mmCIF file of C-alpha atoms in Angstrom:
data_model
loop_
_atom_site.group_PDB
_atom_site.id
_atom_site.type_symbol
_atom_site.label_atom_id
_atom_site.label_comp_id
_atom_site.label_asym_id
_atom_site.label_seq_id
_atom_site.Cartn_x
_atom_site.Cartn_y
_atom_site.Cartn_z
ATOM 1 C CA VAL U 26 46.688 -94.237 -37.647
ATOM 2 C CA THR U 27 46.217 -97.389 -35.648
ATOM 3 C CA SER U 28 49.417 -98.938 -34.328
ATOM 4 C CA ALA U 29 49.896 -102.561 -33.426
ATOM 5 C CA GLN U 30 49.816 -103.372 -29.770
ATOM 6 C CA PRO U 31 53.161 -104.290 -28.198
ATOM 7 C CA GLU U 32 53.848 -107.976 -28.591
ATOM 8 C CA VAL U 33 52.716 -109.888 -25.538
ATOM 9 C CA LYS U 34 54.205 -113.242 -24.630
ATOM 10 C CA ARG U 35 51.268 -115.632 -24.609
ATOM 11 C CA PRO U 36 50.888 -118.406 -22.029
ATOM 12 C CA PRO U 37 51.688 -121.977 -23.096
ATOM 13 C CA ALA U 38 49.136 -123.377 -25.511
ATOM 14 C CA PRO U 39 46.741 -125.891 -23.950
ATOM 15 C CA ASP U 40 46.599 -129.582 -24.806
ATOM 16 C CA ILE U 41 44.117 -130.867 -27.361
ATOM 17 C CA PRO U 42 42.069 -133.639 -25.682
ATOM 18 C CA GLU U 43 42.554 -137.096 -27.117
ATOM 19 C CA ARG U 44 39.538 -138.319 -29.033
ATOM 20 C CA GLN U 45 38.286 -141.709 -27.937
ATOM 21 C CA PRO U 46 38.125 -144.277 -30.748
ATOM 22 C CA ALA U 47 34.683 -145.329 -31.908
ATOM 23 C CA PRO U 48 33.388 -148.591 -30.441
ATOM 24 C CA GLU U 49 34.222 -151.640 -32.521
ATOM 25 C CA THR U 50 31.426 -152.728 -34.789
ATOM 26 C CA THR U 51 30.349 -156.301 -35.324
ATOM 27 C CA ALA U 52 31.969 -156.266 -38.730
ATOM 28 C CA ALA U 53 35.255 -155.249 -37.192
ATOM 29 C CA LEU U 54 35.146 -158.293 -34.921
ATOM 30 C CA VAL U 55 34.778 -160.779 -37.762
ATOM 31 C CA ASP U 56 37.876 -162.898 -38.189
ATOM 32 C CA GLY U 57 39.995 -161.852 -41.116
ATOM 33 C CA PRO U 58 43.359 -160.431 -42.028
ATOM 34 C CA GLU U 59 44.166 -157.255 -40.141
ATOM 35 C CA GLU U 60 45.019 -154.130 -42.073
ATOM 36 C CA PRO U 61 48.663 -153.216 -41.540
ATOM 37 C CA PRO U 62 49.035 -150.018 -39.494
ATOM 38 C CA LEU U 63 49.467 -146.856 -41.525
ATOM 39 C CA THR U 64 52.985 -145.446 -41.544
ATOM 40 C CA LEU U 65 54.364 -142.043 -42.443
ATOM 41 C CA GLU U 66 55.981 -143.519 -45.517
ATOM 42 C CA ASP U 67 52.694 -144.746 -46.982
ATOM 43 C CA SER U 68 50.287 -142.140 -45.562
ATOM 44 C CA ASP U 69 50.044 -139.780 -48.560
ATOM 45 C CA THR U 70 47.276 -141.730 -50.275
ATOM 46 C CA ALA U 71 45.171 -141.792 -47.106
ATOM 47 C CA VAL U 72 45.632 -138.042 -46.598
ATOM 48 C CA ARG U 73 44.657 -137.353 -50.211
ATOM 49 C CA ASP U 74 41.590 -139.584 -49.932
ATOM 50 C CA THR U 75 40.514 -137.729 -46.783
ATOM 51 C CA LEU U 76 41.042 -134.156 -47.998
ATOM 52 C CA SER U 77 40.573 -134.283 -51.763
ATOM 53 C CA LEU U 78 36.822 -133.644 -51.555
ATOM 54 C CA PRO U 79 36.948 -130.876 -48.895
ATOM 55 C CA LEU U 80 39.662 -129.061 -50.859
ATOM 56 C CA SER U 81 38.214 -129.734 -54.302
ATOM 57 C CA GLY U 82 37.927 -126.643 -56.469
ATOM 58 C CA THR U 83 39.982 -124.454 -54.142
ATOM 59 C CA VAL U 84 43.284 -122.762 -54.875
ATOM 60 C CA VAL U 85 45.034 -125.081 -52.413
ATOM 61 C CA ALA U 86 43.791 -128.368 -53.917
ATOM 62 C CA ASP U 87 47.024 -129.022 -55.783
ATOM 63 C CA VAL U 88 49.071 -129.200 -52.580
ATOM 64 C CA LEU U 89 47.695 -132.715 -52.148
ATOM 65 C CA GLN U 90 49.857 -133.799 -55.082
ATOM 66 C CA GLU U 91 52.967 -133.136 -53.025
ATOM 67 C CA SER U 92 54.739 -135.994 -51.260
ATOM 68 C CA SER U 93 55.341 -136.420 -47.516
ATOM 69 C CA LEU U 94 52.155 -134.529 -46.682
ATOM 70 C CA LEU U 95 52.159 -135.219 -42.952
ATOM 71 C CA GLU U 96 55.843 -134.364 -42.630
ATOM 72 C CA ARG U 97 55.186 -131.088 -44.444
ATOM 73 C CA SER U 98 52.192 -130.422 -42.202
ATOM 74 C CA ALA U 99 54.255 -130.916 -39.053
ATOM 75 C CA ALA U 100 56.911 -128.504 -40.323
ATOM 76 C CA PHE U 101 54.251 -125.970 -41.299
ATOM 77 C CA ILE U 102 52.571 -126.178 -37.878
ATOM 78 C CA ASP U 103 55.868 -125.670 -36.075
ATOM 79 C CA ALA U 104 56.766 -122.665 -38.217
ATOM 80 C CA ALA U 105 53.310 -121.106 -37.866
ATOM 81 C CA SER U 106 53.408 -121.506 -34.090
ATOM 82 C CA ASN U 107 56.442 -119.218 -34.182
ATOM 83 C CA GLY U 108 54.827 -116.737 -36.572
ATOM 84 C CA ALA U 109 56.890 -117.894 -39.557
ATOM 85 C CA VAL U 110 55.671 -118.684 -43.074
ATOM 86 C CA LEU U 111 57.316 -121.624 -44.862
ATOM 87 C CA ARG U 112 56.182 -120.977 -48.419
ATOM 88 C CA ASP U 113 58.209 -123.845 -49.823
ATOM 89 C CA VAL U 114 56.584 -126.437 -47.572
ATOM 90 C CA PHE U 115 53.241 -126.209 -49.374
ATOM 91 C CA PRO U 116 53.933 -124.390 -52.648
ATOM 92 C CA LEU U 117 50.836 -122.458 -53.697
ATOM 93 C CA PRO U 118 50.190 -120.611 -56.946
ATOM 94 C CA ARG U 119 51.234 -116.973 -56.773
ATOM 95 C CA PRO U 120 48.425 -114.454 -56.296
ATOM 96 C CA ALA U 121 47.098 -113.113 -59.562
ATOM 97 C CA GLY U 122 48.148 -109.602 -60.532
ATOM 98 C CA ASP U 123 50.738 -107.384 -58.921
ATOM 99 C CA PHE U 124 51.010 -105.764 -55.528
ATOM 100 C CA ALA U 125 49.987 -102.111 -55.804
ATOM 101 C CA VAL U 126 49.987 -99.035 -53.604
ATOM 102 C CA THR U 127 48.018 -95.814 -53.696
ATOM 103 C CA GLN U 128 47.933 -92.454 -51.946
ATOM 104 C CA SER U 129 45.571 -91.692 -49.089
ATOM 105 C CA ASN U 130 45.705 -88.475 -47.077
ATOM 106 C CA GLY U 131 49.207 -87.875 -48.321
ATOM 107 C CA GLN U 132 50.413 -91.324 -47.252
ATOM 108 C CA THR U 133 51.367 -94.368 -49.295
ATOM 109 C CA VAL U 134 49.124 -97.315 -48.436
ATOM 110 C CA ILE U 135 48.242 -100.668 -49.957
ATOM 111 C CA ASP U 136 45.805 -100.270 -52.826
ATOM 112 C CA PRO U 137 42.597 -101.989 -51.646
ATOM 113 C CA ARG U 138 42.373 -103.669 -55.041
ATOM 114 C CA SER U 139 45.460 -105.670 -54.058
ATOM 115 C CA TYR U 140 43.490 -107.386 -51.316
ATOM 116 C CA ALA U 141 41.404 -109.249 -53.889
ATOM 117 C CA ARG U 142 44.517 -111.136 -54.972
ATOM 118 C CA TYR U 143 44.258 -113.098 -51.721
ATOM 119 C CA ASP U 144 40.522 -113.823 -51.812
ATOM 120 C CA PRO U 145 40.935 -117.422 -53.092
ATOM 121 C CA TYR U 146 43.293 -118.352 -50.256
ATOM 122 C CA ALA U 147 41.157 -116.901 -47.484
ATOM 123 C CA LYS U 148 37.986 -118.405 -48.938
ATOM 124 C CA ALA U 149 39.643 -121.831 -49.290
ATOM 125 C CA PHE U 150 40.618 -121.858 -45.613
ATOM 126 C CA ALA U 151 37.259 -120.569 -44.444
ATOM 127 C CA ALA U 152 35.240 -122.947 -46.635
ATOM 128 C CA VAL U 153 36.574 -126.241 -45.282
ATOM 129 C CA ASP U 154 34.184 -127.641 -42.700
ATOM 130 C CA THR U 155 35.598 -127.203 -39.203
ATOM 131 C CA SER U 156 34.468 -130.632 -38.007
ATOM 132 C CA THR U 157 36.169 -132.187 -41.036
ATOM 133 C CA LEU U 158 39.440 -130.499 -40.107
ATOM 134 C CA VAL U 159 39.138 -131.668 -36.487
ATOM 135 C CA THR U 160 38.316 -135.241 -37.508
ATOM 136 C CA THR U 161 41.233 -135.266 -39.937
ATOM 137 C CA PHE U 162 43.598 -134.036 -37.225
ATOM 138 C CA HIS U 163 42.584 -136.831 -34.858
ATOM 139 C CA GLN U 164 42.666 -139.417 -37.633
ATOM 140 C CA PHE U 165 46.303 -138.656 -38.407
ATOM 141 C CA ARG U 166 47.385 -137.355 -34.996
ATOM 142 C CA PRO U 167 49.726 -140.272 -34.128
ATOM 143 C CA LEU U 168 51.558 -139.942 -37.440
ATOM 144 C CA LEU U 169 51.674 -136.141 -37.189
ATOM 145 C CA GLU U 170 53.218 -136.522 -33.752
ATOM 146 C CA LYS U 171 55.795 -138.911 -35.170
ATOM 147 C CA ALA U 172 56.592 -136.450 -37.975
ATOM 148 C CA TYR U 173 56.917 -133.682 -35.389
ATOM 149 C CA ALA U 174 59.297 -135.831 -33.348
ATOM 150 C CA ASN U 175 61.356 -136.439 -36.484
ATOM 151 C CA LEU U 176 61.937 -132.674 -36.581
ATOM 152 C CA GLY U 177 63.571 -132.931 -33.173
ATOM 153 C CA PHE U 178 60.654 -131.857 -30.978
ATOM 154 C CA PRO U 179 58.766 -133.799 -28.291
ATOM 155 C CA ALA U 180 55.959 -135.659 -30.048
ATOM 156 C CA GLU U 181 53.447 -134.772 -27.333
ATOM 157 C CA ARG U 182 53.942 -131.042 -28.043
ATOM 158 C CA LEU U 183 52.502 -131.243 -31.568
ATOM 159 C CA ASP U 184 49.003 -130.389 -30.372
ATOM 160 C CA ASN U 185 50.312 -127.417 -28.386
ATOM 161 C CA ALA U 186 52.131 -126.169 -31.488
ATOM 162 C CA LEU U 187 48.898 -126.385 -33.481
ATOM 163 C CA ILE U 188 46.980 -124.350 -30.908
ATOM 164 C CA GLY U 189 49.913 -121.946 -30.764
ATOM 165 C CA ALA U 190 49.740 -121.511 -34.539
ATOM 166 C CA LEU U 191 46.037 -120.708 -34.336
ATOM 167 C CA ASP U 192 46.738 -118.257 -31.505
ATOM 168 C CA GLU U 193 49.301 -116.510 -33.719
ATOM 169 C CA VAL U 194 46.616 -116.031 -36.373
ATOM 170 C CA ILE U 195 43.991 -114.858 -33.884
ATOM 171 C CA ALA U 196 46.399 -112.332 -32.338
ATOM 172 C CA VAL U 197 47.059 -110.405 -35.575
ATOM 173 C CA PRO U 198 45.907 -106.834 -34.832
ATOM 174 C CA GLN U 199 42.922 -105.424 -36.667
ATOM 175 C CA LEU U 200 43.581 -101.998 -38.147
ATOM 176 C CA ASP U 201 40.878 -99.348 -38.350
ATOM 177 C CA ALA U 202 42.652 -97.491 -41.165
ATOM 178 C CA PRO U 203 45.147 -98.388 -43.910
ATOM 179 C CA ALA U 204 48.663 -98.447 -42.495
ATOM 180 C CA PRO U 205 51.173 -96.038 -44.126
ATOM 181 C CA LEU U 206 54.057 -97.637 -46.004
ATOM 182 C CA VAL U 207 57.573 -96.506 -46.796
ATOM 183 C CA PRO U 208 59.789 -97.773 -49.649
ATOM 184 C CA GLY U 209 62.249 -100.446 -48.549
ATOM 185 C CA ILE U 210 65.221 -102.027 -50.276
ATOM 186 C CA GLU U 211 63.174 -104.701 -52.035
ATOM 187 C CA SER U 212 59.591 -103.794 -51.177
ATOM 188 C CA TYR U 213 57.491 -101.487 -49.051
ATOM 189 C CA THR U 214 57.628 -101.689 -45.271
ATOM 190 C CA TYR U 215 55.295 -100.355 -42.607
ATOM 191 C CA GLN U 216 56.005 -96.852 -41.396
ATOM 192 C CA ASP U 217 54.849 -97.856 -37.919
ATOM 193 C CA PRO U 218 57.715 -99.816 -36.268
ATOM 194 C CA ALA U 219 55.229 -101.806 -34.191
ATOM 195 C CA LEU U 220 53.610 -103.145 -37.341
ATOM 196 C CA GLU U 221 56.913 -103.823 -39.044
ATOM 197 C CA GLN U 222 58.056 -105.788 -35.997
ATOM 198 C CA LEU U 223 55.110 -108.166 -36.203
ATOM 199 C CA SER U 224 55.866 -111.735 -37.229
ATOM 200 C CA PRO U 225 56.122 -112.570 -40.949
ATOM 201 C CA MET U 226 52.822 -114.454 -40.735
ATOM 202 C CA ALA U 227 51.050 -111.513 -39.095
ATOM 203 C CA ARG U 228 52.318 -109.120 -41.756
ATOM 204 C CA GLN U 229 51.199 -111.523 -44.472
ATOM 205 C CA ILE U 230 47.686 -111.682 -43.016
ATOM 206 C CA LEU U 231 47.529 -107.872 -42.829
ATOM 207 C CA ARG U 232 48.507 -107.665 -46.512
ATOM 208 C CA MET U 233 45.479 -109.800 -47.343
ATOM 209 C CA GLY U 234 43.129 -106.997 -46.308
ATOM 210 C CA PRO U 235 40.612 -106.615 -43.477
ATOM 211 C CA GLU U 236 37.874 -108.782 -44.993
ATOM 212 C CA ASN U 237 40.177 -111.718 -45.698
ATOM 213 C CA GLN U 238 41.785 -111.259 -42.298
ATOM 214 C CA ALA U 239 38.378 -111.469 -40.648
ATOM 215 C CA LEU U 240 37.564 -114.688 -42.533
ATOM 216 C CA ILE U 241 40.847 -116.322 -41.554
ATOM 217 C CA GLN U 242 40.712 -115.252 -37.929
ATOM 218 C CA GLN U 243 37.119 -116.416 -37.469
ATOM 219 C CA LYS U 244 38.009 -119.814 -38.908
ATOM 220 C CA ALA U 245 41.002 -120.002 -36.584
ATOM 221 C CA ARG U 246 38.757 -119.224 -33.589
ATOM 222 C CA ASP U 247 36.221 -121.852 -34.662
ATOM 223 C CA LEU U 248 38.913 -124.447 -35.201
ATOM 224 C CA ARG U 249 40.594 -123.704 -31.889
ATOM 225 C CA SER U 250 37.318 -124.049 -30.006
ATOM 226 C CA ALA U 251 36.438 -127.306 -31.773
ATOM 227 C CA LEU U 252 39.862 -128.840 -31.156
ATOM 228 C CA LEU U 253 39.780 -127.994 -27.442
ATOM 229 C CA ALA U 254 36.201 -129.167 -26.904
ATOM 230 C CA PRO U 255 36.026 -132.157 -24.504
#
């Protein structure tokens, strides 16, 4: 049975380079009333307009109907950078069907059919164009930083938290065999203490199955590379 590697304290996450604004066009120089700057309080419509098409038809599309989208995003990024999962921040529909276990070599393991319950979530994350996600981050970066500061953190650390969140995803161990489970008080837990001591987010990704894990981790690697590109 493959055990998780001992948790290693990762170095501080690097900064995401600032993206230079596009040169002003002739049209932008024409005299006329200036658009008022976007604020957190009135940013939801702009976020929906930006992401409604990329998320259209996916299981996460309905999250755009929530309010305070950038504030929720900042809270989600902070939690994810610490390996936590804030399910109430972006309420998603519950996976279809029930969690199930089976027997393998005399051990209780997750029934592989349970992994399919998470296919829509992994596919939704993997399907969104990486460059679109990067552009959206830079478009709303000043407001995301303000929302992050409103949580009590230094605004300039928002980008480091985002990279840290991606690093948490990338670091989830890949198992070469189903991990044995033991009955817990409310649900099953991992027999291997090293697996059970992983962060809540890491354990959630493992429960999604190896194929979904691979999709999510590859997208996280792509996104990390694109965000850190000069």
